């Protein structure tokens, strides 16, 4: 079952472009365990709103990745530039 993660970040006023430079898309074929790709979008009318769509094998795999990233300090700058971060997991429906 594929998990789609929707992450919406509202950057601090005027910091959206700085935040987007930090967040890079990840191709489908990558070295991140359990990740099937990450896409990054910017709101067309407000560049301080960033949408990240991630695909994972499981919620747990994402949580491990996020935990490791946070422990290594990989989220520090992103969090400094962010006002609001919301995450929502979605499961794939049967066709």
mmCIF file with all atom_site columns, C-alpha atoms in Angstrom:
data_model
loop_
_atom_site.group_PDB
_atom_site.id
_atom_site.type_symbol
_atom_site.label_atom_id
_atom_site.label_alt_id
_atom_site.label_comp_id
_atom_site.label_asym_id
_atom_site.label_entity_id
_atom_site.label_seq_id
_atom_site.pdbx_PDB_ins_code
_atom_site.Cartn_x
_atom_site.Cartn_y
_atom_site.Cartn_z
_atom_site.occupancy
_atom_site.B_iso_or_equiv
_atom_site.pdbx_formal_charge
_atom_site.auth_seq_id
_atom_site.auth_comp_id
_atom_site.auth_asym_id
_atom_site.auth_atom_id
_atom_site.pdbx_PDB_model_num
ATOM 1  C CA . UNK A 1 1  ? 0.000  0.000  0.000  1.00 0.00 ? 1  UNK A CA 1
ATOM 2  C CA . UNK A 1 2  ? 1.349  3.416  -0.939 1.00 0.00 ? 2  UNK A CA 1
ATOM 3  C CA . UNK A 1 3  ? 1.153  6.295  1.496  1.00 0.00 ? 3  UNK A CA 1
ATOM 4  C CA . UNK A 1 4  ? 0.926  9.844  0.170  1.00 0.00 ? 4  UNK A CA 1
ATOM 5  C CA . UNK A 1 5  ? 2.047  12.527 2.575  1.00 0.00 ? 5  UNK A CA 1
ATOM 6  C CA . UNK A 1 6  ? 0.856  16.087 2.061  1.00 0.00 ? 6  UNK A CA 1
ATOM 7  C CA . UNK A 1 7  ? 3.017  18.640 3.854  1.00 0.00 ? 7  UNK A CA 1
ATOM 8  C CA . UNK A 1 8  ? 1.963  22.279 3.724  1.00 0.00 ? 8  UNK A CA 1
ATOM 9  C CA . UNK A 1 9  ? 4.384  24.857 5.024  1.00 0.00 ? 9  UNK A CA 1
ATOM 10 C CA . UNK A 1 10 ? 3.621  28.506 5.538  1.00 0.00 ? 10 UNK A CA 1
ATOM 11 C CA . UNK A 1 11 ? 6.931  30.320 5.648  1.00 0.00 ? 11 UNK A CA 1
ATOM 12 C CA . UNK A 1 12 ? 7.589  33.371 7.771  1.00 0.00 ? 12 UNK A CA 1
ATOM 13 C CA . UNK A 1 13 ? 6.641  36.513 5.838  1.00 0.00 ? 13 UNK A CA 1
ATOM 14 C CA . UNK A 1 14 ? 8.826  36.848 2.745  1.00 0.00 ? 14 UNK A CA 1
ATOM 15 C CA . UNK A 1 15 ? 10.913 33.731 3.498  1.00 0.00 ? 15 UNK A CA 1
ATOM 16 C CA . UNK A 1 16 ? 9.151  31.333 1.096  1.00 0.00 ? 16 UNK A CA 1
ATOM 17 C CA . UNK A 1 17 ? 11.794 31.623 -1.642 1.00 0.00 ? 17 UNK A CA 1
ATOM 18 C CA . UNK A 1 18 ? 14.544 30.853 0.911  1.00 0.00 ? 18 UNK A CA 1
ATOM 19 C CA . UNK A 1 19 ? 12.590 27.836 2.107  1.00 0.00 ? 19 UNK A CA 1
ATOM 20 C CA . UNK A 1 20 ? 12.010 26.512 -1.412 1.00 0.00 ? 20 UNK A CA 1
ATOM 21 C CA . UNK A 1 21 ? 15.764 26.611 -2.079 1.00 0.00 ? 21 UNK A CA 1
ATOM 22 C CA . UNK A 1 22 ? 16.238 24.240 0.880  1.00 0.00 ? 22 UNK A CA 1
ATOM 23 C CA . UNK A 1 23 ? 13.568 21.731 -0.116 1.00 0.00 ? 23 UNK A CA 1
ATOM 24 C CA . UNK A 1 24 ? 14.550 19.736 -3.172 1.00 0.00 ? 24 UNK A CA 1
ATOM 25 C CA . UNK A 1 25 ? 12.375 17.282 -5.108 1.00 0.00 ? 25 UNK A CA 1
ATOM 26 C CA . UNK A 1 26 ? 13.426 13.626 -4.889 1.00 0.00 ? 26 UNK A CA 1
ATOM 27 C CA . UNK A 1 27 ? 13.057 11.378 -7.947 1.00 0.00 ? 27 UNK A CA 1
ATOM 28 C CA . UNK A 1 28 ? 11.111 8.119  -7.841 1.00 0.00 ? 28 UNK A CA 1
ATOM 29 C CA . UNK A 1 29 ? 14.364 6.153  -7.999 1.00 0.00 ? 29 UNK A CA 1
ATOM 30 C CA . UNK A 1 30 ? 16.380 7.282  -4.955 1.00 0.00 ? 30 UNK A CA 1
ATOM 31 C CA . UNK A 1 31 ? 18.380 6.029  -1.965 1.00 0.00 ? 31 UNK A CA 1
ATOM 32 C CA . UNK A 1 32 ? 15.865 6.971  0.761  1.00 0.00 ? 32 UNK A CA 1
ATOM 33 C CA . UNK A 1 33 ? 14.503 3.796  2.343  1.00 0.00 ? 33 UNK A CA 1
ATOM 34 C CA . UNK A 1 34 ? 10.783 3.498  1.642  1.00 0.00 ? 34 UNK A CA 1
ATOM 35 C CA . UNK A 1 35 ? 10.476 6.749  -0.340 1.00 0.00 ? 35 UNK A CA 1
ATOM 36 C CA . UNK A 1 36 ? 9.047  6.688  -3.865 1.00 0.00 ? 36 UNK A CA 1
ATOM 37 C CA . UNK A 1 37 ? 9.580  10.360 -4.624 1.00 0.00 ? 37 UNK A CA 1
ATOM 38 C CA . UNK A 1 38 ? 8.986  13.877 -3.348 1.00 0.00 ? 38 UNK A CA 1
ATOM 39 C CA . UNK A 1 39 ? 7.499  16.768 -5.336 1.00 0.00 ? 39 UNK A CA 1
ATOM 40 C CA . UNK A 1 40 ? 7.651  20.413 -4.257 1.00 0.00 ? 40 UNK A CA 1
ATOM 41 C CA . UNK A 1 41 ? 5.153  23.126 -5.261 1.00 0.00 ? 41 UNK A CA 1
ATOM 42 C CA . UNK A 1 42 ? 4.807  26.829 -4.526 1.00 0.00 ? 42 UNK A CA 1
ATOM 43 C CA . UNK A 1 43 ? 1.419  28.525 -4.227 1.00 0.00 ? 43 UNK A CA 1
ATOM 44 C CA . UNK A 1 44 ? 0.888  30.586 -7.403 1.00 0.00 ? 44 UNK A CA 1
ATOM 45 C CA . UNK A 1 45 ? -0.576 33.555 -5.521 1.00 0.00 ? 45 UNK A CA 1
ATOM 46 C CA . UNK A 1 46 ? 1.472  33.389 -2.300 1.00 0.00 ? 46 UNK A CA 1
ATOM 47 C CA . UNK A 1 47 ? 5.147  32.296 -2.542 1.00 0.00 ? 47 UNK A CA 1
ATOM 48 C CA . UNK A 1 48 ? 5.267  31.854 1.246  1.00 0.00 ? 48 UNK A CA 1
ATOM 49 C CA . UNK A 1 49 ? 3.059  28.731 0.983  1.00 0.00 ? 49 UNK A CA 1
ATOM 50 C CA . UNK A 1 50 ? 4.862  25.560 -0.057 1.00 0.00 ? 50 UNK A CA 1
ATOM 51 C CA . UNK A 1 51 ? 3.253  22.193 -0.712 1.00 0.00 ? 51 UNK A CA 1
ATOM 52 C CA . UNK A 1 52 ? 5.291  18.992 -0.578 1.00 0.00 ? 52 UNK A CA 1
ATOM 53 C CA . UNK A 1 53 ? 3.841  15.705 -1.829 1.00 0.00 ? 53 UNK A CA 1
ATOM 54 C CA . UNK A 1 54 ? 5.757  12.631 -0.707 1.00 0.00 ? 54 UNK A CA 1
ATOM 55 C CA . UNK A 1 55 ? 5.199  8.945  -1.492 1.00 0.00 ? 55 UNK A CA 1
ATOM 56 C CA . UNK A 1 56 ? 6.169  6.294  1.065  1.00 0.00 ? 56 UNK A CA 1
ATOM 57 C CA . UNK A 1 57 ? 5.871  2.545  1.551  1.00 0.00 ? 57 UNK A CA 1
ATOM 58 C CA . UNK A 1 58 ? 4.513  3.159  5.057  1.00 0.00 ? 58 UNK A CA 1
ATOM 59 C CA . UNK A 1 59 ? 3.904  5.901  7.591  1.00 0.00 ? 59 UNK A CA 1
ATOM 60 C CA . UNK A 1 60 ? 6.516  4.282  9.823  1.00 0.00 ? 60 UNK A CA 1
ATOM 61 C CA . UNK A 1 61 ? 9.210  4.545  7.120  1.00 0.00 ? 61 UNK A CA 1
ATOM 62 C CA . UNK A 1 62 ? 8.484  8.261  6.810  1.00 0.00 ? 62 UNK A CA 1
ATOM 63 C CA . UNK A 1 63 ? 8.576  8.726  10.575 1.00 0.00 ? 63 UNK A CA 1
ATOM 64 C CA . UNK A 1 64 ? 11.975 6.969  10.761 1.00 0.00 ? 64 UNK A CA 1
ATOM 65 C CA . UNK A 1 65 ? 13.286 9.218  7.980  1.00 0.00 ? 65 UNK A CA 1
ATOM 66 C CA . UNK A 1 66 ? 11.936 12.349 9.668  1.00 0.00 ? 66 UNK A CA 1
ATOM 67 C CA . UNK A 1 67 ? 13.359 11.300 13.036 1.00 0.00 ? 67 UNK A CA 1
ATOM 68 C CA . UNK A 1 68 ? 16.818 10.715 11.537 1.00 0.00 ? 68 UNK A CA 1
ATOM 69 C CA . UNK A 1 69 ? 16.675 14.015 9.653  1.00 0.00 ? 69 UNK A CA 1
ATOM 70 C CA . UNK A 1 70 ? 15.724 15.880 12.807 1.00 0.00 ? 70 UNK A CA 1
ATOM 71 C CA . UNK A 1 71 ? 18.416 14.153 14.894 1.00 0.00 ? 71 UNK A CA 1
ATOM 72 C CA . UNK A 1 72 ? 21.050 15.158 12.316 1.00 0.00 ? 72 UNK A CA 1
ATOM 73 C CA . UNK A 1 73 ? 19.886 18.801 12.370 1.00 0.00 ? 73 UNK A CA 1
ATOM 74 C CA . UNK A 1 74 ? 18.571 18.545 8.812  1.00 0.00 ? 74 UNK A CA 1
ATOM 75 C CA . UNK A 1 75 ? 15.311 20.301 9.725  1.00 0.00 ? 75 UNK A CA 1
ATOM 76 C CA . UNK A 1 76 ? 16.751 23.172 11.778 1.00 0.00 ? 76 UNK A CA 1
ATOM 77 C CA . UNK A 1 77 ? 16.954 25.825 9.044  1.00 0.00 ? 77 UNK A CA 1
ATOM 78 C CA . UNK A 1 78 ? 13.629 24.764 7.549  1.00 0.00 ? 78 UNK A CA 1
ATOM 79 C CA . UNK A 1 79 ? 11.901 25.134 10.901 1.00 0.00 ? 79 UNK A CA 1
ATOM 80 C CA . UNK A 1 80 ? 13.531 28.535 11.480 1.00 0.00 ? 80 UNK A CA 1
ATOM 81 C CA . UNK A 1 81 ? 12.046 29.790 8.195  1.00 0.00 ? 81 UNK A CA 1
ATOM 82 C CA . UNK A 1 82 ? 8.609  28.238 8.829  1.00 0.00 ? 82 UNK A CA 1
ATOM 83 C CA . UNK A 1 83 ? 5.584  29.697 10.569 1.00 0.00 ? 83 UNK A CA 1
ATOM 84 C CA . UNK A 1 84 ? 3.231  26.694 10.217 1.00 0.00 ? 84 UNK A CA 1
ATOM 85 C CA . UNK A 1 85 ? 3.919  23.093 9.163  1.00 0.00 ? 85 UNK A CA 1
ATOM 86 C CA . UNK A 1 86 ? 1.052  20.632 8.727  1.00 0.00 ? 86 UNK A CA 1
ATOM 87 C CA . UNK A 1 87 ? 1.342  16.982 7.700  1.00 0.00 ? 87 UNK A CA 1
ATOM 88 C CA . UNK A 1 88 ? -1.474 14.720 6.524  1.00 0.00 ? 88 UNK A CA 1
ATOM 89 C CA . UNK A 1 89 ? -1.076 11.066 5.523  1.00 0.00 ? 89 UNK A CA 1
ATOM 90 C CA . UNK A 1 90 ? -3.333 9.539  2.870  1.00 0.00 ? 90 UNK A CA 1
ATOM 91 C CA . UNK A 1 91 ? -3.670 5.869  1.966  1.00 0.00 ? 91 UNK A CA 1
ATOM 92 C CA . UNK A 1 92 ? -4.188 4.610  -1.551 1.00 0.00 ? 92 UNK A CA 1
ATOM 93 C CA . UNK A 1 93 ? -7.691 3.405  -2.328 1.00 0.00 ? 93 UNK A CA 1
ATOM 94 C CA . UNK A 1 94 ? -8.419 0.084  -3.999 1.00 0.00 ? 94 UNK A CA 1
ATOM 95 C CA . UNK A 1 95 ? -9.140 0.448  -7.705 1.00 0.00 ? 95 UNK A CA 1
#
